[in-house]
Amino acid sequence: MRNIEVIHPFLTRPWIQIIKSKETTKKGTILVLKYLKMIRKQKNHFVDQICGLLVICYLDGGRQWSSIRGKHSFRRVSKAVARIIALALDLDADFFDKREMLGEPIATLRLLYYEGNISTPAKGIYGAGAHSDYGLLTLLATDDVAGLQICKDKDAQPQIWEFVAPLRGAFIVNLGDMLERWSNCIFRSTLHRVMLNGQDRYSVAYFVEPNPECLVECLPSCHSEANPPKFPPVTCGAYMVKRYKETHADLSTYKEHETSKQTDGFVCNSP
């Protein structure tokens, strides 16, 4: 990620050109354009924030994005992080390597460009409002412009926010809500937001979720008689669809039938 700014020409192209470059009607595919329109309407985001979204996942038999450079490096790093998590939870190191887990995962690569605006917290204006990611974990590469903030204790009042210093050549790892659910709250998802300081800012986020058919239930090492499971079992696919519906329910471009079978706005192809 030495020259992360190279994504600028792609992200500043008209949306319709981006869509036409990879438009498809194959099974499992929903045009990215609808998702981009939603992003521009989300609260706490600058209207000029532009994102590109490429998704490589289990749902489609095509290999449209198979030539993406660096794809295998992202997967290799995410699996290494998952093995560290497994060991921390007293599980076998390869616990998450199973086909139904990260053997055939949902993997999302999201390119982000924030124009050089200024965040105004008093007015609720941010580069990205406070949130935690839905899935298992996120690998984040950034440029040299500071902006990412995390809240280590999301239940604290008042919340204390800290900047995460950019570090070229390294990934920032955010833990997701699914891992919090899976680990029975032993691991907490990372509450984070983006503050803008007048400089253009670029980042690349790689979201990792288990296979859609994976049953997410309290891990065997994460519950006991004194600490029973806090969440009922759910498949990864059903959980992700539910979360996306909740997020986009207030948007005029949201159509429930468009997310009845897959997560909304994603182009889905096999790994």
mmCIF file of C-alpha atoms in Angstrom, residues 39-246:
data_model
loop_
_atom_site.group_PDB
_atom_site.id
_atom_site.type_symbol
_atom_site.label_atom_id
_atom_site.label_comp_id
_atom_site.label_asym_id
_atom_site.label_seq_id
_atom_site.Cartn_x
_atom_site.Cartn_y
_atom_site.Cartn_z
ATOM 1 C CA ILE A 39 -23.750 5.556 0.562
ATOM 2 C CA ARG A 40 -24.190 9.150 -0.563
ATOM 3 C CA LYS A 41 -27.421 9.400 1.440
ATOM 4 C CA GLN A 42 -26.119 7.950 4.695
ATOM 5 C CA LYS A 43 -26.207 10.208 7.723
ATOM 6 C CA ASN A 44 -22.935 11.551 9.145
ATOM 7 C CA HIS A 45 -21.127 11.205 5.805
ATOM 8 C CA PHE A 46 -20.012 14.042 3.557
ATOM 9 C CA VAL A 47 -22.117 14.076 0.420
ATOM 10 C CA ASP A 48 -18.936 14.128 -1.697
ATOM 11 C CA GLN A 49 -17.498 10.953 -0.196
ATOM 12 C CA ILE A 50 -17.122 8.433 -3.001
ATOM 13 C CA CYS A 51 -16.572 4.732 -2.590
ATOM 14 C CA GLY A 52 -15.811 1.942 -5.013
ATOM 15 C CA LEU A 53 -16.903 -1.539 -4.055
ATOM 16 C CA LEU A 54 -15.602 -4.833 -5.375
ATOM 17 C CA VAL A 55 -16.841 -8.023 -3.788
ATOM 18 C CA ILE A 56 -15.441 -11.534 -4.053
ATOM 19 C CA CYS A 57 -17.682 -14.039 -2.359
ATOM 20 C CA TYR A 58 -19.170 -17.512 -2.377
ATOM 21 C CA LEU A 59 -22.582 -16.721 -3.813
ATOM 22 C CA ASP A 60 -21.740 -16.667 -7.548
ATOM 23 C CA GLY A 61 -20.035 -19.294 -9.663
ATOM 24 C CA GLY A 62 -18.291 -16.680 -11.854
ATOM 25 C CA ARG A 63 -14.707 -15.485 -11.484
ATOM 26 C CA GLN A 64 -15.143 -11.950 -12.741
ATOM 27 C CA TRP A 65 -12.773 -10.400 -10.207
ATOM 28 C CA SER A 66 -10.283 -13.287 -10.104
ATOM 29 C CA SER A 67 -7.502 -11.151 -11.579
ATOM 30 C CA ILE A 68 -7.496 -8.528 -8.798
ATOM 31 C CA ARG A 69 -3.861 -7.979 -7.851
ATOM 32 C CA GLY A 70 -3.107 -8.539 -4.179
ATOM 33 C CA LYS A 71 -6.299 -10.497 -3.534
ATOM 34 C CA HIS A 72 -4.434 -13.524 -2.214
ATOM 35 C CA SER A 73 -2.269 -11.343 0.031
ATOM 36 C CA PHE A 74 -5.382 -9.926 1.699
ATOM 37 C CA ARG A 75 -6.727 -13.433 2.230
ATOM 38 C CA ARG A 76 -3.440 -14.693 3.603
ATOM 39 C CA VAL A 77 -3.217 -11.871 6.151
ATOM 40 C CA SER A 78 -6.866 -12.217 7.193
ATOM 41 C CA LYS A 79 -6.435 -15.951 7.784
ATOM 42 C CA ALA A 80 -3.292 -15.297 9.839
ATOM 43 C CA VAL A 81 -5.228 -12.843 12.008
ATOM 44 C CA ALA A 82 -8.065 -15.372 12.362
ATOM 45 C CA ARG A 83 -5.567 -17.969 13.597
ATOM 46 C CA ILE A 84 -4.315 -15.543 16.261
ATOM 47 C CA ILE A 85 -7.918 -14.968 17.348
ATOM 48 C CA ALA A 86 -8.521 -18.727 17.514
ATOM 49 C CA LEU A 87 -5.478 -19.280 19.726
ATOM 50 C CA ALA A 88 -6.525 -16.401 21.997
ATOM 51 C CA LEU A 89 -9.882 -18.164 22.470
ATOM 52 C CA ASP A 90 -8.237 -21.512 23.317
ATOM 53 C CA LEU A 91 -9.274 -23.032 19.992
ATOM 54 C CA ASP A 92 -7.154 -24.901 17.465
ATOM 55 C CA ALA A 93 -5.142 -22.481 15.338
ATOM 56 C CA ASP A 94 -6.895 -23.682 12.163
ATOM 57 C CA PHE A 95 -10.395 -23.515 13.677
ATOM 58 C CA PHE A 96 -11.571 -20.795 11.266
ATOM 59 C CA ASP A 97 -9.892 -22.397 8.222
ATOM 60 C CA LYS A 98 -12.812 -24.792 7.637
ATOM 61 C CA ARG A 99 -14.584 -24.510 4.282
ATOM 62 C CA GLU A 100 -17.826 -23.412 5.925
ATOM 63 C CA MET A 101 -15.990 -20.630 7.750
ATOM 64 C CA LEU A 102 -13.068 -18.842 6.082
ATOM 65 C CA GLY A 103 -12.285 -21.607 3.598
ATOM 66 C CA GLU A 104 -14.842 -20.029 1.244
ATOM 67 C CA PRO A 105 -15.548 -16.629 2.812
ATOM 68 C CA ILE A 106 -17.400 -13.501 1.834
ATOM 69 C CA ALA A 107 -14.613 -11.012 1.116
ATOM 70 C CA THR A 108 -15.268 -7.355 0.361
ATOM 71 C CA LEU A 109 -12.731 -4.834 -0.915
ATOM 72 C CA ARG A 110 -13.907 -1.262 -0.466
ATOM 73 C CA LEU A 111 -11.981 1.731 -1.819
ATOM 74 C CA LEU A 112 -12.594 5.004 0.024
ATOM 75 C CA TYR A 113 -11.851 8.596 -0.904
ATOM 76 C CA TYR A 114 -12.698 11.486 1.422
ATOM 77 C CA GLU A 115 -12.489 14.945 -0.127
ATOM 78 C CA GLY A 116 -10.667 17.646 1.806
ATOM 79 C CA ASN A 117 -13.505 18.825 4.009
ATOM 80 C CA ILE A 118 -13.554 19.636 7.721
ATOM 81 C CA SER A 119 -15.514 17.520 10.207
ATOM 82 C CA THR A 120 -17.868 19.363 12.548
ATOM 83 C CA PRO A 121 -18.784 17.029 15.441
ATOM 84 C CA ALA A 122 -21.093 19.610 17.031
ATOM 85 C CA LYS A 123 -23.248 19.398 13.897
ATOM 86 C CA GLY A 124 -22.876 15.640 13.535
ATOM 87 C CA ILE A 125 -20.740 15.966 10.402
ATOM 88 C CA TYR A 126 -17.949 13.415 9.977
ATOM 89 C CA GLY A 127 -16.037 11.722 7.195
ATOM 90 C CA ALA A 128 -17.710 8.575 8.534
ATOM 91 C CA GLY A 129 -19.949 8.542 11.589
ATOM 92 C CA ALA A 130 -19.309 6.318 14.602
ATOM 93 C CA HIS A 131 -19.981 2.666 13.804
ATOM 94 C CA SER A 132 -18.643 -0.853 14.132
ATOM 95 C CA ASP A 133 -18.336 -3.235 11.187
ATOM 96 C CA TYR A 134 -20.894 -6.031 10.798
ATOM 97 C CA GLY A 135 -18.656 -8.959 10.090
ATOM 98 C CA LEU A 136 -15.726 -10.916 11.492
ATOM 99 C CA LEU A 137 -12.790 -8.576 10.933
ATOM 100 C CA THR A 138 -11.573 -5.767 8.686
ATOM 101 C CA LEU A 139 -8.085 -5.084 7.348
ATOM 102 C CA LEU A 140 -7.566 -1.371 6.728
ATOM 103 C CA ALA A 141 -4.754 0.275 4.766
ATOM 104 C CA THR A 142 -4.523 4.068 4.834
ATOM 105 C CA ASP A 143 -2.426 6.866 3.398
ATOM 106 C CA ASP A 144 -0.399 9.255 5.571
ATOM 107 C CA VAL A 145 -3.337 11.520 6.447
ATOM 108 C CA ALA A 146 -4.651 11.039 9.985
ATOM 109 C CA GLY A 147 -8.398 10.708 10.373
ATOM 110 C CA LEU A 148 -9.374 7.338 11.825
ATOM 111 C CA GLN A 149 -10.462 7.421 15.459
ATOM 112 C CA ILE A 150 -11.405 4.518 17.742
ATOM 113 C CA CYS A 151 -13.256 4.315 21.043
ATOM 114 C CA LYS A 152 -11.698 1.569 23.177
ATOM 115 C CA ASP A 153 -14.640 1.404 25.600
ATOM 116 C CA LYS A 154 -17.804 1.878 23.564
ATOM 117 C CA ASP A 155 -20.019 1.501 26.644
ATOM 118 C CA ALA A 156 -18.316 4.349 28.526
ATOM 119 C CA GLN A 157 -20.023 7.684 29.064
ATOM 120 C CA PRO A 158 -18.698 9.993 27.850
ATOM 121 C CA GLN A 159 -16.982 8.107 25.081
ATOM 122 C CA ILE A 160 -13.268 8.790 24.672
ATOM 123 C CA TRP A 161 -11.963 8.928 21.102
ATOM 124 C CA GLU A 162 -8.336 8.427 20.079
ATOM 125 C CA PHE A 163 -6.640 8.904 16.718
ATOM 126 C CA VAL A 164 -4.997 5.871 15.128
ATOM 127 C CA ALA A 165 -1.687 6.987 13.634
ATOM 128 C CA PRO A 166 -1.238 6.001 9.956
ATOM 129 C CA LEU A 167 1.503 3.415 9.471
ATOM 130 C CA ARG A 168 2.519 2.631 5.906
ATOM 131 C CA GLY A 169 3.263 -0.988 5.186
ATOM 132 C CA ALA A 170 0.937 -2.199 7.953
ATOM 133 C CA PHE A 171 -2.748 -3.028 8.254
ATOM 134 C CA ILE A 172 -5.049 -1.712 10.946
ATOM 135 C CA VAL A 173 -7.306 -4.549 12.145
ATOM 136 C CA ASN A 174 -10.854 -3.736 13.236
ATOM 137 C CA LEU A 175 -12.852 -6.489 14.927
ATOM 138 C CA GLY A 176 -16.481 -6.805 13.828
ATOM 139 C CA ASP A 177 -19.860 -7.345 15.476
ATOM 140 C CA MET A 178 -19.984 -10.951 14.282
ATOM 141 C CA LEU A 179 -16.816 -11.782 16.219
ATOM 142 C CA GLU A 180 -18.297 -10.136 19.309
ATOM 143 C CA ARG A 181 -21.381 -12.302 18.896
ATOM 144 C CA TRP A 182 -19.387 -15.457 18.119
ATOM 145 C CA SER A 183 -17.052 -14.999 21.109
ATOM 146 C CA ASN A 184 -19.890 -14.187 23.524
ATOM 147 C CA CYS A 185 -18.485 -10.652 23.976
ATOM 148 C CA ILE A 186 -14.984 -11.816 24.937
ATOM 149 C CA PHE A 187 -13.814 -9.849 21.901
ATOM 150 C CA ARG A 188 -15.626 -6.520 21.456
ATOM 151 C CA SER A 189 -16.149 -4.983 18.043
ATOM 152 C CA THR A 190 -14.174 -1.828 17.276
ATOM 153 C CA LEU A 191 -16.222 1.373 17.436
ATOM 154 C CA HIS A 192 -14.616 3.821 15.014
ATOM 155 C CA ARG A 193 -15.226 6.956 12.972
ATOM 156 C CA VAL A 194 -13.385 9.212 10.503
ATOM 157 C CA MET A 195 -12.579 12.859 11.213
ATOM 158 C CA LEU A 196 -11.526 15.074 8.305
ATOM 159 C CA ASN A 197 -9.049 17.944 8.595
ATOM 160 C CA GLY A 198 -9.170 19.591 5.186
ATOM 161 C CA GLN A 199 -6.866 17.141 3.386
ATOM 162 C CA ASP A 200 -7.886 14.540 0.822
ATOM 163 C CA ARG A 201 -7.741 11.100 2.410
ATOM 164 C CA TYR A 202 -7.665 7.593 0.909
ATOM 165 C CA SER A 203 -8.082 4.180 2.473
ATOM 166 C CA VAL A 204 -8.703 0.587 1.413
ATOM 167 C CA ALA A 205 -10.848 -1.656 3.611
ATOM 168 C CA TYR A 206 -10.970 -5.437 3.243
ATOM 169 C CA PHE A 207 -13.971 -6.908 5.086
ATOM 170 C CA VAL A 208 -13.911 -10.610 5.942
ATOM 171 C CA GLU A 209 -16.984 -12.656 6.830
ATOM 172 C CA PRO A 210 -17.471 -16.433 7.027
ATOM 173 C CA ASN A 211 -19.194 -18.444 4.326
ATOM 174 C CA PRO A 212 -22.900 -17.438 4.063
ATOM 175 C CA GLU A 213 -23.909 -20.931 5.230
ATOM 176 C CA CYS A 214 -21.709 -20.798 8.336
ATOM 177 C CA LEU A 215 -23.671 -21.203 11.578
ATOM 178 C CA VAL A 216 -22.532 -18.474 13.949
ATOM 179 C CA GLU A 217 -23.165 -19.762 17.453
ATOM 180 C CA CYS A 218 -21.311 -19.241 20.695
ATOM 181 C CA LEU A 219 -17.853 -20.792 20.377
ATOM 182 C CA PRO A 220 -17.236 -23.814 22.631
ATOM 183 C CA SER A 221 -14.537 -22.054 24.649
ATOM 184 C CA CYS A 222 -16.564 -18.879 25.158
ATOM 185 C CA HIS A 223 -19.422 -19.999 27.391
ATOM 186 C CA SER A 224 -19.914 -21.796 30.674
ATOM 187 C CA GLU A 225 -22.642 -22.427 33.217
ATOM 188 C CA ALA A 226 -21.848 -19.076 34.797
ATOM 189 C CA ASN A 227 -21.552 -17.341 31.412
ATOM 190 C CA PRO A 228 -24.206 -18.784 29.064
ATOM 191 C CA PRO A 229 -24.467 -17.758 25.386
ATOM 192 C CA LYS A 230 -25.814 -14.223 24.990
ATOM 193 C CA PHE A 231 -26.996 -14.602 21.385
ATOM 194 C CA PRO A 232 -28.983 -17.296 19.527
ATOM 195 C CA PRO A 233 -27.366 -19.170 16.613
ATOM 196 C CA VAL A 234 -27.745 -17.601 13.158
ATOM 197 C CA THR A 235 -26.261 -18.258 9.735
ATOM 198 C CA CYS A 236 -23.785 -15.699 8.504
ATOM 199 C CA GLY A 237 -25.888 -14.982 5.420
ATOM 200 C CA ALA A 238 -29.076 -14.334 7.391
ATOM 201 C CA TYR A 239 -27.206 -12.179 9.888
ATOM 202 C CA MET A 240 -25.571 -10.014 7.207
ATOM 203 C CA VAL A 241 -28.834 -9.480 5.325
ATOM 204 C CA LYS A 242 -30.546 -8.437 8.559
ATOM 205 C CA ARG A 243 -27.817 -5.928 9.374
ATOM 206 C CA TYR A 244 -27.852 -4.367 5.901
ATOM 207 C CA LYS A 245 -31.625 -4.048 6.000
ATOM 208 C CA GLU A 246 -31.401 -2.297 9.353
#
